[in-house]
Amino acid sequence: MQFGPFMIRVDWLVLAVSGFAGFIAMQWMCKRTVIQGRLILDQFSSALLWIFMIWKLSPLISTPSLIINHPFLWLTMPGTLMGWWIGLIVGSFYLYRAWYRLGVSWWFIGDLFTFGGVITYITYSVIAWQYGGLTHLPWGISINNPEFNYHPINVYRLIILLPMLIWIWKHAGQIGSGKWLTTALKFPIMGLMIVSFFDSQPKWLLLLSSEQMVYLSLMLLGIGLSLRNGRRTPTLNSKKKEEGQNDTSGILQSHSRNLDINQIRPENPREEKKSFLSN
């Protein structure tokens, strides 16, 4: 798509719209949970701005002659791949320090961005149609020639992601426990990896494409986080039990003090009121 001298790729525009939908969903979730959630998203927006600025200004570093020969040409030029990676590293470092200073639980951040990621991926699957390999199944979709049908990859992804969204909605009270993050990294990611086998992508390593390697890494990360969260849950439960016992002992103590006070007071409060008025 062209807007005057600017050229905007349609796939980038679809990604931007999908990411905006996920960001709005996280804002809505933060309003229902904690006030610090807004600070989390503010820092995230600042990190995205850092990444974009470094990526956009990267042509000036790779080709300094642009400043002298064409001082305004870099405005219409896309950034470089190296600028993208440098911006990602700088933005990640900035985001880590900002969130660390806030003191918010990393499990809450993981659950929050899991919700936003699911909404983003669902929006992207609805907007952008993606076709996979050839198929003879009845739900295959043809593009130009009706004799050739292709796998509707985006529909498969919706079938995988919508149950995850329903599960998150039913377990809304568990945000911050890490359950959303670990569950999403195991089961939906496994489903998305299975769906990727119906897509025609070049193999990258170990007969797997780059997308499948990312899914495999996320599944291994999910298993590791599940084990760590499993060790953390009994500790939290024991702390809650201790706090509950302390609260119970406090109630019993206050109740015993009330019993002592009741023994001093007269049995009939009306007689006490009459004697007070007579005096």
mmCIF file of C-alpha atoms in Angstrom, residues 8-272:
data_model
loop_
_atom_site.group_PDB
_atom_site.id
_atom_site.type_symbol
_atom_site.label_atom_id
_atom_site.label_comp_id
_atom_site.label_asym_id
_atom_site.label_seq_id
_atom_site.Cartn_x
_atom_site.Cartn_y
_atom_site.Cartn_z
ATOM 1 C CA ILE A 8 3.646 0.206 3.622
ATOM 2 C CA ARG A 9 3.746 -3.549 3.327
ATOM 3 C CA VAL A 10 0.357 -5.171 3.822
ATOM 4 C CA ASP A 11 1.775 -7.959 5.996
ATOM 5 C CA TRP A 12 3.359 -5.364 8.302
ATOM 6 C CA LEU A 13 0.041 -3.526 8.506
ATOM 7 C CA VAL A 14 -1.749 -6.767 9.441
ATOM 8 C CA LEU A 15 0.861 -7.433 12.127
ATOM 9 C CA ALA A 16 0.417 -3.910 13.490
ATOM 10 C CA VAL A 17 -3.370 -4.265 13.671
ATOM 11 C CA SER A 18 -3.072 -7.670 15.357
ATOM 12 C CA GLY A 19 -0.517 -6.384 17.848
ATOM 13 C CA PHE A 20 -2.723 -3.392 18.636
ATOM 14 C CA ALA A 21 -5.635 -5.747 19.370
ATOM 15 C CA GLY A 22 -3.442 -7.725 21.761
ATOM 16 C CA PHE A 23 -2.254 -4.513 23.459
ATOM 17 C CA ILE A 24 -5.841 -3.324 23.981
ATOM 18 C CA ALA A 25 -6.712 -6.743 25.447
ATOM 19 C CA MET A 26 -3.818 -6.474 27.922
ATOM 20 C CA GLN A 27 -4.914 -2.967 28.898
ATOM 21 C CA TRP A 28 -8.401 -4.278 29.569
ATOM 22 C CA MET A 29 -6.983 -7.098 31.684
ATOM 23 C CA CYS A 30 -4.803 -4.705 33.672
ATOM 24 C CA LYS A 31 -7.819 -2.569 34.568
ATOM 25 C CA ARG A 32 -9.413 -5.669 36.093
ATOM 26 C CA THR A 33 -6.361 -6.756 38.089
ATOM 27 C CA VAL A 34 -3.685 -4.388 39.431
ATOM 28 C CA ILE A 35 -2.790 -0.735 38.990
ATOM 29 C CA GLN A 36 0.865 -1.587 38.273
ATOM 30 C CA GLY A 37 -0.261 -3.353 35.113
ATOM 31 C CA ARG A 38 -0.581 0.047 33.449
ATOM 32 C CA LEU A 39 3.045 0.790 34.307
ATOM 33 C CA ILE A 40 4.029 -2.563 32.795
ATOM 34 C CA LEU A 41 2.399 -1.661 29.488
ATOM 35 C CA ASP A 42 3.814 1.885 29.560
ATOM 36 C CA GLN A 43 7.329 0.475 29.835
ATOM 37 C CA PHE A 44 6.532 -1.993 27.059
ATOM 38 C CA SER A 45 5.419 0.858 24.785
ATOM 39 C CA SER A 46 8.653 2.715 25.504
ATOM 40 C CA ALA A 47 10.680 -0.394 24.616
ATOM 41 C CA LEU A 48 8.804 -0.717 21.317
ATOM 42 C CA LEU A 49 9.595 2.923 20.574
ATOM 43 C CA TRP A 50 13.292 2.280 21.205
ATOM 44 C CA ILE A 51 13.242 -0.718 18.876
ATOM 45 C CA PHE A 52 11.472 1.235 16.129
ATOM 46 C CA MET A 53 13.791 4.253 16.359
ATOM 47 C CA ILE A 54 16.967 2.152 16.256
ATOM 48 C CA TRP A 55 15.601 0.112 13.357
ATOM 49 C CA LYS A 56 14.535 3.222 11.439
ATOM 50 C CA LEU A 57 17.833 5.059 11.971
ATOM 51 C CA SER A 58 19.989 2.034 11.151
ATOM 52 C CA PRO A 59 20.424 3.014 7.430
ATOM 53 C CA LEU A 60 22.245 6.148 8.570
ATOM 54 C CA ILE A 61 24.784 3.958 10.358
ATOM 55 C CA SER A 62 25.252 1.437 7.553
ATOM 56 C CA THR A 63 25.390 4.110 4.815
ATOM 57 C CA PRO A 64 26.469 7.477 6.323
ATOM 58 C CA SER A 65 26.559 9.048 2.856
ATOM 59 C CA LEU A 66 22.764 9.357 3.033
ATOM 60 C CA ILE A 67 23.113 12.285 5.418
ATOM 61 C CA ILE A 68 25.212 14.245 2.916
ATOM 62 C CA ASN A 69 23.774 13.203 -0.437
ATOM 63 C CA HIS A 70 20.135 12.505 0.439
ATOM 64 C CA PRO A 71 19.400 13.884 3.922
ATOM 65 C CA PHE A 72 15.675 13.036 3.820
ATOM 66 C CA LEU A 73 15.805 9.772 1.898
ATOM 67 C CA TRP A 74 16.180 7.719 5.075
ATOM 68 C CA LEU A 75 12.650 8.745 6.061
ATOM 69 C CA THR A 76 11.215 6.576 3.289
ATOM 70 C CA MET A 77 13.769 3.782 3.573
ATOM 71 C CA PRO A 78 13.104 0.687 5.710
ATOM 72 C CA GLY A 79 15.531 -0.216 8.447
ATOM 73 C CA THR A 80 18.178 -2.902 8.183
ATOM 74 C CA LEU A 81 18.159 -6.386 9.669
ATOM 75 C CA MET A 82 21.138 -5.521 11.852
ATOM 76 C CA GLY A 83 19.280 -2.471 13.143
ATOM 77 C CA TRP A 84 16.326 -4.688 14.022
ATOM 78 C CA TRP A 85 18.502 -7.032 16.103
ATOM 79 C CA ILE A 86 20.321 -4.172 17.826
ATOM 80 C CA GLY A 87 17.000 -2.487 18.606
ATOM 81 C CA LEU A 88 15.605 -5.763 19.954
ATOM 82 C CA ILE A 89 18.587 -6.217 22.279
ATOM 83 C CA VAL A 90 18.435 -2.601 23.516
ATOM 84 C CA GLY A 91 14.655 -2.749 23.973
ATOM 85 C CA SER A 92 14.850 -6.056 25.855
ATOM 86 C CA PHE A 93 17.543 -4.717 28.202
ATOM 87 C CA TYR A 94 15.534 -1.548 28.824
ATOM 88 C CA LEU A 95 12.382 -3.559 29.463
ATOM 89 C CA TYR A 96 14.108 -5.922 31.894
ATOM 90 C CA ARG A 97 15.503 -3.079 33.987
ATOM 91 C CA ALA A 98 12.191 -1.191 33.971
ATOM 92 C CA TRP A 99 10.150 -4.210 35.050
ATOM 93 C CA TYR A 100 12.736 -5.202 37.638
ATOM 94 C CA ARG A 101 12.472 -1.771 39.251
ATOM 95 C CA LEU A 102 8.683 -2.044 39.362
ATOM 96 C CA GLY A 103 8.988 -5.200 41.441
ATOM 97 C CA VAL A 104 6.074 -6.912 39.697
ATOM 98 C CA SER A 105 5.944 -10.709 39.650
ATOM 99 C CA TRP A 106 7.464 -12.161 36.477
ATOM 100 C CA TRP A 107 4.724 -14.807 36.494
ATOM 101 C CA PHE A 108 2.114 -12.051 36.296
ATOM 102 C CA ILE A 109 3.963 -10.472 33.367
ATOM 103 C CA GLY A 110 4.169 -13.860 31.644
ATOM 104 C CA ASP A 111 0.462 -14.529 32.112
ATOM 105 C CA LEU A 112 -0.468 -11.030 30.958
ATOM 106 C CA PHE A 113 1.539 -11.285 27.741
ATOM 107 C CA THR A 114 0.242 -14.806 27.177
ATOM 108 C CA PHE A 115 -3.266 -13.368 27.067
ATOM 109 C CA GLY A 116 -2.149 -10.579 24.750
ATOM 110 C CA GLY A 117 -0.268 -13.015 22.526
ATOM 111 C CA VAL A 118 -3.290 -15.286 22.148
ATOM 112 C CA ILE A 119 -5.493 -12.321 21.181
ATOM 113 C CA THR A 120 -2.832 -11.109 18.740
ATOM 114 C CA TYR A 121 -2.482 -14.507 17.068
ATOM 115 C CA ILE A 122 -6.257 -14.979 16.836
ATOM 116 C CA THR A 123 -6.680 -11.536 15.256
ATOM 117 C CA TYR A 124 -3.892 -12.265 12.800
ATOM 118 C CA SER A 125 -5.437 -15.615 11.863
ATOM 119 C CA VAL A 126 -8.799 -13.952 11.229
ATOM 120 C CA ILE A 127 -7.417 -11.092 9.117
ATOM 121 C CA ALA A 128 -4.640 -12.803 7.172
ATOM 122 C CA TRP A 129 -5.556 -15.907 5.226
ATOM 123 C CA GLN A 130 -2.676 -18.323 4.859
ATOM 124 C CA TYR A 131 -2.604 -21.355 2.601
ATOM 125 C CA GLY A 132 -0.477 -24.431 3.175
ATOM 126 C CA GLY A 133 0.353 -27.432 1.061
ATOM 127 C CA LEU A 134 -1.863 -29.252 -1.407
ATOM 128 C CA THR A 135 -4.663 -31.385 -0.015
ATOM 129 C CA HIS A 136 -7.535 -33.546 -1.230
ATOM 130 C CA LEU A 137 -9.573 -33.011 1.934
ATOM 131 C CA PRO A 138 -13.066 -31.573 1.431
ATOM 132 C CA TRP A 139 -12.296 -28.388 3.388
ATOM 133 C CA GLY A 140 -9.351 -27.493 1.178
ATOM 134 C CA ILE A 141 -9.447 -24.004 -0.365
ATOM 135 C CA SER A 142 -8.582 -23.221 -3.973
ATOM 136 C CA ILE A 143 -6.874 -19.997 -5.019
ATOM 137 C CA ASN A 144 -7.011 -19.713 -8.789
ATOM 138 C CA ASN A 145 -7.377 -23.210 -10.170
ATOM 139 C CA PRO A 146 -10.288 -25.154 -8.580
ATOM 140 C CA GLU A 147 -8.484 -28.420 -9.280
ATOM 141 C CA PHE A 148 -5.870 -27.613 -6.631
ATOM 142 C CA ASN A 149 -6.922 -27.211 -3.021
ATOM 143 C CA TYR A 150 -4.713 -26.052 -0.158
ATOM 144 C CA HIS A 151 -4.765 -26.396 3.596
ATOM 145 C CA PRO A 152 -6.342 -23.349 5.323
ATOM 146 C CA ILE A 153 -3.539 -22.828 7.839
ATOM 147 C CA ASN A 154 -5.169 -19.847 9.540
ATOM 148 C CA VAL A 155 -8.356 -21.849 10.187
ATOM 149 C CA TYR A 156 -6.309 -24.627 11.777
ATOM 150 C CA ARG A 157 -4.652 -22.058 14.026
ATOM 151 C CA LEU A 158 -8.009 -20.673 15.104
ATOM 152 C CA ILE A 159 -9.134 -24.187 16.048
ATOM 153 C CA ILE A 160 -6.032 -24.463 18.260
ATOM 154 C CA LEU A 161 -6.115 -20.975 19.818
ATOM 155 C CA LEU A 162 -9.819 -20.468 20.542
ATOM 156 C CA PRO A 163 -9.961 -23.273 23.163
ATOM 157 C CA MET A 164 -6.936 -21.682 24.852
ATOM 158 C CA LEU A 165 -8.763 -18.352 25.021
ATOM 159 C CA ILE A 166 -11.815 -20.065 26.535
ATOM 160 C CA TRP A 167 -9.567 -21.816 29.076
ATOM 161 C CA ILE A 168 -8.005 -18.484 30.067
ATOM 162 C CA TRP A 169 -11.457 -16.961 30.470
ATOM 163 C CA LYS A 170 -12.593 -19.804 32.749
ATOM 164 C CA HIS A 171 -9.397 -19.561 34.831
ATOM 165 C CA ALA A 172 -9.281 -15.770 34.984
ATOM 166 C CA GLY A 173 -8.586 -15.843 38.716
ATOM 167 C CA GLN A 174 -5.272 -17.636 38.188
ATOM 168 C CA ILE A 175 -3.504 -14.714 36.534
ATOM 169 C CA GLY A 176 -0.124 -14.235 38.171
ATOM 170 C CA SER A 177 0.269 -17.906 39.072
ATOM 171 C CA GLY A 178 2.091 -18.759 35.829
ATOM 172 C CA LYS A 179 -0.579 -21.271 34.769
ATOM 173 C CA TRP A 180 -1.556 -19.286 31.681
ATOM 174 C CA LEU A 181 2.041 -19.055 30.494
ATOM 175 C CA THR A 182 3.041 -22.668 31.103
ATOM 176 C CA THR A 183 -0.188 -24.066 29.644
ATOM 177 C CA ALA A 184 0.113 -21.935 26.499
ATOM 178 C CA LEU A 185 3.756 -22.910 25.973
ATOM 179 C CA LYS A 186 2.927 -26.605 26.107
ATOM 180 C CA PHE A 187 -0.411 -27.490 24.540
ATOM 181 C CA PRO A 188 -1.322 -24.688 22.069
ATOM 182 C CA ILE A 189 2.292 -24.432 20.913
ATOM 183 C CA MET A 190 2.301 -28.177 20.337
ATOM 184 C CA GLY A 191 -0.868 -27.811 18.263
ATOM 185 C CA LEU A 192 0.630 -24.955 16.252
ATOM 186 C CA MET A 193 3.699 -27.073 15.548
ATOM 187 C CA ILE A 194 1.471 -29.887 14.242
ATOM 188 C CA VAL A 195 -0.335 -27.354 12.036
ATOM 189 C CA SER A 196 3.014 -26.146 10.670
ATOM 190 C CA PHE A 197 3.604 -29.580 9.102
ATOM 191 C CA PHE A 198 0.701 -28.855 6.728
ATOM 192 C CA ASP A 199 2.499 -25.731 5.557
ATOM 193 C CA SER A 200 5.051 -25.812 2.777
ATOM 194 C CA GLN A 201 8.156 -24.232 4.273
ATOM 195 C CA PRO A 202 11.832 -24.845 3.529
ATOM 196 C CA LYS A 203 13.646 -27.031 6.020
ATOM 197 C CA TRP A 204 16.230 -25.320 8.162
ATOM 198 C CA LEU A 205 17.730 -27.728 10.705
ATOM 199 C CA LEU A 206 17.066 -31.397 11.611
ATOM 200 C CA LEU A 207 14.379 -31.594 8.896
ATOM 201 C CA LEU A 208 12.491 -28.778 10.641
ATOM 202 C CA SER A 209 11.713 -25.295 9.402
ATOM 203 C CA SER A 210 12.692 -22.178 11.324
ATOM 204 C CA GLU A 211 9.095 -21.786 12.545
ATOM 205 C CA GLN A 212 9.057 -25.361 13.830
ATOM 206 C CA MET A 213 12.365 -24.832 15.619
ATOM 207 C CA VAL A 214 10.840 -21.823 17.388
ATOM 208 C CA TYR A 215 7.820 -23.910 18.420
ATOM 209 C CA LEU A 216 10.096 -26.684 19.679
ATOM 210 C CA SER A 217 12.149 -24.227 21.732
ATOM 211 C CA LEU A 218 8.983 -22.732 23.244
ATOM 212 C CA MET A 219 7.682 -26.182 24.194
ATOM 213 C CA LEU A 220 10.953 -27.018 25.946
ATOM 214 C CA LEU A 221 10.785 -23.661 27.715
ATOM 215 C CA GLY A 222 7.207 -24.413 28.786
ATOM 216 C CA ILE A 223 8.222 -27.776 30.249
ATOM 217 C CA GLY A 224 11.069 -26.150 32.180
ATOM 218 C CA LEU A 225 8.839 -23.378 33.530
ATOM 219 C CA SER A 226 6.170 -25.915 34.498
ATOM 220 C CA LEU A 227 8.705 -27.834 36.590
ATOM 221 C CA ARG A 228 9.868 -24.632 38.248
ATOM 222 C CA ASN A 229 6.322 -23.458 38.866
ATOM 223 C CA GLY A 230 5.463 -26.885 40.269
ATOM 224 C CA ARG A 231 8.213 -26.527 42.874
ATOM 225 C CA ARG A 232 7.036 -23.003 43.645
ATOM 226 C CA THR A 233 3.351 -23.893 44.180
ATOM 227 C CA PRO A 234 3.774 -26.116 47.297
ATOM 228 C CA THR A 235 5.890 -23.385 48.910
ATOM 229 C CA LEU A 236 3.181 -20.806 48.311
ATOM 230 C CA ASN A 237 0.504 -23.173 49.613
ATOM 231 C CA SER A 238 2.481 -23.815 52.803
ATOM 232 C CA LYS A 239 2.883 -20.068 53.313
ATOM 233 C CA LYS A 240 -0.847 -19.564 52.860
ATOM 234 C CA LYS A 241 -1.558 -22.322 55.399
ATOM 235 C CA GLU A 242 0.792 -20.706 57.916
ATOM 236 C CA GLU A 243 -0.855 -17.337 57.386
ATOM 237 C CA GLY A 244 -4.260 -18.959 57.791
ATOM 238 C CA GLN A 245 -3.192 -20.604 61.032
ATOM 239 C CA ASN A 246 -1.845 -17.317 62.336
ATOM 240 C CA ASP A 247 -5.097 -15.608 61.414
ATOM 241 C CA THR A 248 -7.057 -18.367 63.161
ATOM 242 C CA SER A 249 -4.933 -18.088 66.292
ATOM 243 C CA GLY A 250 -5.459 -14.335 66.260
ATOM 244 C CA ILE A 251 -9.222 -14.805 66.068
ATOM 245 C CA LEU A 252 -9.143 -17.251 68.959
ATOM 246 C CA GLN A 253 -7.095 -14.870 71.068
ATOM 247 C CA SER A 254 -9.387 -11.937 70.388
ATOM 248 C CA HIS A 255 -12.353 -14.198 71.125
ATOM 249 C CA SER A 256 -10.868 -15.194 74.479
ATOM 250 C CA ARG A 257 -10.315 -11.536 75.335
ATOM 251 C CA ASN A 258 -13.926 -10.870 74.488
ATOM 252 C CA LEU A 259 -14.966 -13.651 76.840
ATOM 253 C CA ASP A 260 -13.028 -12.005 79.693
ATOM 254 C CA ILE A 261 -14.696 -8.692 78.987
ATOM 255 C CA ASN A 262 -18.132 -10.317 78.906
ATOM 256 C CA GLN A 263 -17.549 -11.782 82.357
ATOM 257 C CA ILE A 264 -16.997 -8.296 83.820
ATOM 258 C CA ARG A 265 -20.045 -6.734 82.157
ATOM 259 C CA PRO A 266 -23.505 -7.256 83.692
ATOM 260 C CA GLU A 267 -25.740 -9.817 82.156
ATOM 261 C CA ASN A 268 -28.543 -7.339 81.456
ATOM 262 C CA PRO A 269 -27.328 -4.333 79.457
ATOM 263 C CA ARG A 270 -30.601 -2.473 80.146
ATOM 264 C CA GLU A 271 -29.873 -2.435 83.912
ATOM 265 C CA GLU A 272 -26.429 -1.028 83.193
#
